[in-house]
């Protein structure tokens, strides 16, 4: 797999306004990008569907991420040098699905072009494909194509999974390991996970934001543990004695759904498990992040999984 590709070179004659826009600056990856920008002296404006999450802070100007208001989006993007886009939906919920997320992304890119935004840095996913059987990965490929057709200078970063900060995946695996006598792993568990720390992702986005060429790059850390190795390292770090058992892959989404109902959340969808088992959370390209997942888990073992992180509450409540 090729980790970096350049599709065209664009003019470097840009006027830096000192202002950047980040979608979701009060959420996970968007917050890390916004903090890195402000640490570098940039002014940040966010487009968000959750303005109540600003915690009373005044250092980030918040505007609504309203895809039905094209003129409003254009006005909110006007004056920005770079748009850092983290908008997406992990799973379909109520009226929001991946097809709508693709359409919304096109609307956002069109508004950015009309507003005179000079560059877009877009957070995608490893191994997107227009032919993918998984709506998430197929939708991500469609968004990347829409971005390439936007006539705005762009960079695409492709993380597999993120860790660090208040991330959900590693924390909730730890939460389950602290509380369950048995933890089920689908199949042999030999599929690999190529995670990147959220702060490394943010620094990569900023580096690409300063560039000029259109590019696509995998956002991955230096380690590629198997899922077995990942779960075992989390179990050891939190001091749990949970027995790790292997089960048919078809059983995992069913058990996850049952647990999700009990927790009022979506733990793991069928598509997410199948994509991971198919190797789509892994790449063989060079590392673009420096933080080692194993070291981070070992250092954070005392805190991981103390509290459950509810995805539905974060994004839909």
Short mmCIF file of C-alpha atoms in Angstrom, two decimals:
data_model
loop_
_atom_site.label_atom_id
_atom_site.label_comp_id
_atom_site.label_asym_id
_atom_site.label_seq_id
_atom_site.Cartn_x
_atom_site.Cartn_y
_atom_site.Cartn_z
CA UNK A 1 0.00 0.00 0.00
CA UNK A 2 1.27 3.51 -0.78
CA UNK A 3 1.11 5.80 2.21
CA UNK A 4 1.66 9.13 0.50
CA UNK A 5 0.50 10.29 -2.90
CA UNK A 6 0.42 13.69 -4.58
CA UNK A 7 -2.18 14.30 -7.26
CA UNK A 8 -1.29 17.83 -8.33
CA UNK A 9 0.89 20.73 -7.34
CA UNK A 10 -0.80 24.04 -6.62
CA UNK A 11 0.44 27.58 -6.34
CA UNK A 12 2.18 28.49 -3.09
CA UNK A 13 1.01 32.10 -3.44
CA UNK A 14 -1.27 32.15 -0.40
CA UNK A 15 -2.37 34.94 1.87
CA UNK A 16 -2.26 33.79 5.49
CA UNK A 17 -5.09 35.41 7.44
CA UNK A 18 -4.01 33.91 10.75
CA UNK A 19 -7.48 32.34 11.10
CA UNK A 20 -8.28 28.64 10.70
CA UNK A 21 -11.61 26.81 10.99
CA UNK A 22 -11.93 23.42 12.66
CA UNK A 23 -15.09 21.33 12.53
CA UNK A 24 -15.86 19.85 15.93
CA UNK A 25 -13.29 21.73 18.01
CA UNK A 26 -15.18 20.75 21.18
CA UNK A 27 -15.07 17.05 20.30
CA UNK A 28 -12.21 14.53 20.15
CA UNK A 29 -9.79 14.90 17.24
CA UNK A 30 -11.09 18.39 16.44
CA UNK A 31 -10.22 19.52 19.96
CA UNK A 32 -6.65 18.22 19.62
CA UNK A 33 -6.24 20.04 16.30
CA UNK A 34 -7.68 23.28 17.70
CA UNK A 35 -5.40 23.17 20.75
CA UNK A 36 -2.34 22.58 18.56
CA UNK A 37 -3.30 25.49 16.30
CA UNK A 38 -3.77 27.89 19.21
CA UNK A 39 -0.49 26.75 20.77
CA UNK A 40 1.13 27.86 17.52
CA UNK A 41 -0.47 31.28 17.71
CA UNK A 42 -3.36 30.68 15.31
CA UNK A 43 -6.88 32.04 15.78
CA UNK A 44 -9.46 29.25 15.71
CA UNK A 45 -13.11 29.30 14.78
CA UNK A 46 -15.16 26.13 15.02
CA UNK A 47 -18.21 24.85 13.19
CA UNK A 48 -20.03 22.63 15.67
CA UNK A 49 -23.32 20.92 16.29
CA UNK A 50 -22.59 20.98 20.04
CA UNK A 51 -21.95 24.61 21.05
CA UNK A 52 -22.91 23.76 24.64
CA UNK A 53 -19.66 21.80 25.01
CA UNK A 54 -17.44 24.87 24.97
CA UNK A 55 -17.24 24.86 28.76
CA UNK A 56 -17.66 28.63 28.87
CA UNK A 57 -14.41 29.19 27.00
CA UNK A 58 -14.05 32.29 24.85
CA UNK A 59 -10.81 31.49 23.02
CA UNK A 60 -12.63 29.65 20.23
CA UNK A 61 -15.40 31.35 18.29
CA UNK A 62 -18.25 28.90 17.69
CA UNK A 63 -20.55 28.93 14.68
CA UNK A 64 -23.28 26.36 13.86
CA UNK A 65 -22.44 23.43 11.61
CA UNK A 66 -25.75 23.70 9.75
CA UNK A 67 -25.61 21.95 6.39
CA UNK A 68 -29.06 23.26 5.47
CA UNK A 69 -27.77 26.84 5.64
CA UNK A 70 -25.30 27.14 2.75
CA UNK A 71 -25.04 30.92 3.04
CA UNK A 72 -24.41 30.63 6.76
CA UNK A 73 -21.64 28.09 6.18
CA UNK A 74 -20.01 30.35 3.60
CA UNK A 75 -20.13 33.28 6.01
CA UNK A 76 -18.67 31.17 8.84
CA UNK A 77 -15.80 29.98 6.64
CA UNK A 78 -15.01 33.36 5.11
CA UNK A 79 -11.62 34.73 6.11
CA UNK A 80 -10.12 31.36 7.01
CA UNK A 81 -6.81 30.26 5.57
CA UNK A 82 -7.33 26.54 6.24
CA UNK A 83 -10.30 24.33 7.08
CA UNK A 84 -9.48 21.30 9.23
CA UNK A 85 -12.37 18.91 8.74
CA UNK A 86 -13.11 16.10 11.20
CA UNK A 87 -16.84 15.82 10.42
CA UNK A 88 -18.21 12.31 9.97
CA UNK A 89 -20.61 9.82 11.57
CA UNK A 90 -19.38 6.55 13.02
CA UNK A 91 -22.69 4.70 12.53
CA UNK A 92 -26.19 5.37 11.28
CA UNK A 93 -28.50 6.75 13.97
CA UNK A 94 -32.01 8.09 13.52
CA UNK A 95 -32.07 10.10 10.28
CA UNK A 96 -28.28 10.45 10.06
CA UNK A 97 -26.43 7.85 8.03
CA UNK A 98 -23.28 7.61 5.93
CA UNK A 99 -25.05 8.67 2.75
CA UNK A 100 -26.19 11.89 4.41
CA UNK A 101 -22.69 12.43 5.82
CA UNK A 102 -21.26 12.25 2.29
CA UNK A 103 -23.79 14.81 1.05
CA UNK A 104 -23.07 17.06 4.03
CA UNK A 105 -19.35 16.86 3.35
CA UNK A 106 -19.88 17.93 -0.27
CA UNK A 107 -21.91 20.89 1.01
CA UNK A 108 -19.10 21.86 3.38
CA UNK A 109 -16.41 21.68 0.68
CA UNK A 110 -18.54 23.71 -1.71
CA UNK A 111 -19.05 26.36 0.98
CA UNK A 112 -15.30 26.44 1.67
CA UNK A 113 -14.55 27.08 -1.99
CA UNK A 114 -17.15 29.86 -2.17
CA UNK A 115 -15.76 31.42 1.02
CA UNK A 116 -12.25 31.56 -0.40
CA UNK A 117 -10.70 29.00 1.97
CA UNK A 118 -7.22 28.32 0.61
CA UNK A 119 -6.63 24.77 1.88
CA UNK A 120 -8.60 21.89 3.38
CA UNK A 121 -7.06 19.23 5.63
CA UNK A 122 -9.50 16.35 5.89
CA UNK A 123 -9.47 13.45 8.38
CA UNK A 124 -10.48 10.25 6.60
CA UNK A 125 -9.83 6.54 7.37
CA UNK A 126 -7.30 3.92 6.36
CA UNK A 127 -8.18 1.85 3.31
CA UNK A 128 -11.25 3.69 2.00
CA UNK A 129 -12.63 2.27 -1.23
CA UNK A 130 -15.46 3.11 -3.59
CA UNK A 131 -16.01 -0.66 -3.92
CA UNK A 132 -16.01 -1.37 -0.19
CA UNK A 133 -18.88 -3.50 1.15
CA UNK A 134 -18.82 -1.35 4.28
CA UNK A 135 -20.79 1.95 4.11
CA UNK A 136 -18.27 3.66 6.40
CA UNK A 137 -15.28 2.96 4.16
CA UNK A 138 -17.24 3.48 0.95
CA UNK A 139 -18.57 6.79 2.25
CA UNK A 140 -15.09 7.95 3.23
CA UNK A 141 -13.88 7.22 -0.30
CA UNK A 142 -16.75 9.24 -1.74
CA UNK A 143 -15.87 12.16 0.52
CA UNK A 144 -12.24 12.01 -0.58
CA UNK A 145 -13.39 12.10 -4.21
CA UNK A 146 -15.63 15.09 -3.50
CA UNK A 147 -12.69 16.86 -1.90
CA UNK A 148 -10.46 16.17 -4.91
CA UNK A 149 -13.16 17.68 -7.13
CA UNK A 150 -13.62 20.78 -4.93
CA UNK A 151 -10.93 22.86 -6.67
CA UNK A 152 -9.45 23.73 -3.26
CA UNK A 153 -5.90 22.74 -2.30
CA UNK A 154 -6.17 19.75 0.04
CA UNK A 155 -4.49 17.11 2.17
CA UNK A 156 -6.12 13.89 3.36
CA UNK A 157 -4.95 12.14 6.52
CA UNK A 158 -6.03 8.53 7.05
CA UNK A 159 -5.97 7.24 10.65
CA UNK A 160 -7.05 3.71 11.54
CA UNK A 161 -7.85 4.18 15.24
CA UNK A 162 -7.03 7.03 17.60
CA UNK A 163 -5.87 6.78 21.20
CA UNK A 164 -4.98 9.32 23.86
CA UNK A 165 -7.00 12.11 25.40
CA UNK A 166 -10.58 11.08 26.09
CA UNK A 167 -10.71 8.47 23.31
CA UNK A 168 -13.40 5.82 23.44
CA UNK A 169 -12.06 2.52 22.05
CA UNK A 170 -9.14 1.73 24.36
CA UNK A 171 -10.94 3.14 27.40
CA UNK A 172 -14.05 1.04 26.86
CA UNK A 173 -12.08 -2.16 26.25
CA UNK A 174 -10.39 -1.45 29.60
CA UNK A 175 -13.78 -0.77 31.22
CA UNK A 176 -15.07 -4.15 30.05
CA UNK A 177 -11.91 -5.96 31.13
CA UNK A 178 -12.20 -4.46 34.61
CA UNK A 179 -15.75 -5.75 34.99
CA UNK A 180 -16.29 -8.91 32.94
CA UNK A 181 -15.01 -12.38 33.87
CA UNK A 182 -14.68 -13.21 30.15
CA UNK A 183 -13.78 -11.05 27.16
CA UNK A 184 -14.64 -12.42 23.70
CA UNK A 185 -12.32 -11.99 20.71
CA UNK A 186 -13.66 -12.82 17.27
CA UNK A 187 -11.80 -15.43 15.22
CA UNK A 188 -8.10 -15.92 15.91
CA UNK A 189 -7.63 -12.29 16.88
CA UNK A 190 -4.58 -12.04 14.66
CA UNK A 191 -5.82 -9.00 12.71
CA UNK A 192 -3.64 -5.96 13.36
CA UNK A 193 -4.47 -2.48 14.68
CA UNK A 194 -2.35 0.52 13.62
CA UNK A 195 -3.24 3.27 16.08
CA UNK A 196 -2.00 6.86 16.27
CA UNK A 197 -2.07 9.18 19.27
CA UNK A 198 -4.57 11.99 18.78
CA UNK A 199 -1.90 14.62 19.44
CA UNK A 200 0.35 13.07 16.78
CA UNK A 201 -2.59 13.22 14.39
CA UNK A 202 -3.05 16.90 15.22
CA UNK A 203 0.60 17.72 14.55
CA UNK A 204 0.46 15.86 11.24
CA UNK A 205 -2.64 17.84 10.24
CA UNK A 206 -0.91 21.13 11.05
CA UNK A 207 2.17 20.13 9.06
CA UNK A 208 0.00 19.31 6.05
CA UNK A 209 -1.98 22.51 6.55
CA UNK A 210 1.19 24.46 5.91
CA UNK A 211 1.81 22.60 2.65
CA UNK A 212 0.66 23.37 -0.86
CA UNK A 213 0.52 20.09 -2.79
CA UNK A 214 -2.57 17.90 -2.85
CA UNK A 215 -1.65 14.80 -0.87
CA UNK A 216 -2.97 11.68 0.85
CA UNK A 217 -1.12 10.16 3.79
CA UNK A 218 -1.76 7.38 6.31
CA UNK A 219 -1.85 8.68 9.89
CA UNK A 220 -0.37 5.73 11.78
CA UNK A 221 1.86 5.08 14.75
CA UNK A 222 4.98 2.92 14.98
CA UNK A 223 3.29 -0.23 16.33
CA UNK A 224 0.95 -2.80 14.74
CA UNK A 225 -0.24 -5.13 17.51
CA UNK A 226 -2.67 -7.91 16.77
CA UNK A 227 -6.04 -7.49 18.45
CA UNK A 228 -5.07 -10.32 20.81
CA UNK A 229 -1.92 -8.44 21.79
CA UNK A 230 -3.85 -5.20 22.22
CA UNK A 231 -6.46 -6.69 24.54
CA UNK A 232 -3.84 -8.59 26.53
CA UNK A 233 -1.74 -5.45 27.02
CA UNK A 234 -4.79 -3.50 28.23
CA UNK A 235 -5.76 -6.32 30.62
CA UNK A 236 -2.24 -6.43 32.08
CA UNK A 237 -2.06 -2.63 32.39
CA UNK A 238 -5.30 -2.35 34.38
CA UNK A 239 -4.50 -5.40 36.51
CA UNK A 240 -7.56 -7.38 35.44
CA UNK A 241 -7.83 -11.19 35.52
CA UNK A 242 -10.40 -11.46 32.77
CA UNK A 243 -10.17 -14.60 30.68
CA UNK A 244 -9.78 -13.85 26.96
CA UNK A 245 -11.68 -16.37 24.85
CA UNK A 246 -11.99 -16.80 21.10
CA UNK A 247 -15.37 -17.16 19.45
CA UNK A 248 -16.83 -17.21 15.93
CA UNK A 249 -16.75 -13.76 14.38
CA UNK A 250 -20.51 -13.77 13.80
CA UNK A 251 -21.09 -13.92 17.56
CA UNK A 252 -19.13 -10.77 18.40
CA UNK A 253 -21.59 -8.19 16.96
CA UNK A 254 -24.48 -10.00 18.66
CA UNK A 255 -22.84 -9.89 22.07
CA UNK A 256 -21.79 -6.28 21.47
CA UNK A 257 -25.38 -5.38 20.63
CA UNK A 258 -26.64 -6.97 23.86
CA UNK A 259 -24.05 -5.13 25.93
CA UNK A 260 -24.84 -1.94 24.04
CA UNK A 261 -28.51 -2.22 24.94
CA UNK A 262 -27.60 -2.61 28.59
CA UNK A 263 -25.32 0.43 28.44
CA UNK A 264 -27.53 2.57 26.20
CA UNK A 265 -24.76 2.78 23.62
CA UNK A 266 -23.30 1.23 20.46
CA UNK A 267 -20.17 -0.72 21.41
CA UNK A 268 -19.19 -2.29 18.10
CA UNK A 269 -21.20 -2.64 14.91
CA UNK A 270 -21.13 -5.66 12.63
CA UNK A 271 -19.43 -3.62 9.90
CA UNK A 272 -16.80 -2.34 12.32
CA UNK A 273 -15.91 -5.84 13.46
CA UNK A 274 -15.82 -7.26 9.93
CA UNK A 275 -13.71 -4.37 8.64
CA UNK A 276 -11.23 -4.81 11.49
CA UNK A 277 -11.10 -8.57 10.95
CA UNK A 278 -10.48 -7.93 7.25
CA UNK A 279 -7.36 -5.92 8.10
CA UNK A 280 -8.72 -2.47 7.29
CA UNK A 281 -7.43 -1.03 10.59
CA UNK A 282 -3.86 -1.76 9.51
CA UNK A 283 -1.40 -0.44 6.95
CA UNK A 284 2.13 -1.40 5.99
CA UNK A 285 3.32 2.15 5.35
CA UNK A 286 5.84 4.17 7.35
CA UNK A 287 4.93 5.61 10.73
CA UNK A 288 3.72 9.20 10.75
CA UNK A 289 3.28 9.36 14.54
CA UNK A 290 5.88 8.77 17.23
CA UNK A 291 3.85 7.73 20.29
CA UNK A 292 3.96 4.00 20.97
CA UNK A 293 0.56 2.51 21.78
CA UNK A 294 2.05 -0.12 24.12
CA UNK A 295 3.92 2.49 26.17
CA UNK A 296 0.86 4.73 26.39
CA UNK A 297 -1.33 1.84 27.61
CA UNK A 298 1.27 0.85 30.20
CA UNK A 299 1.58 4.42 31.49
CA UNK A 300 -2.18 5.02 31.63
CA UNK A 301 -3.20 1.64 33.06
CA UNK A 302 -4.28 3.08 36.39
CA UNK A 303 -6.78 5.43 34.75
CA UNK A 304 -8.03 3.42 31.78
CA UNK A 305 -11.56 2.10 32.03
CA UNK A 306 -12.43 3.71 35.37
CA UNK A 307 -15.41 5.38 33.70
CA UNK A 308 -17.33 4.25 30.64
CA UNK A 309 -17.31 6.60 27.61
CA UNK A 310 -20.76 6.63 25.99
CA UNK A 311 -20.58 7.32 22.26
CA UNK A 312 -24.29 8.01 21.82
CA UNK A 313 -24.29 10.56 24.63
CA UNK A 314 -21.27 12.31 23.17
CA UNK A 315 -22.58 12.72 19.67
CA UNK A 316 -26.37 12.49 19.70
CA UNK A 317 -27.60 13.69 23.10
#
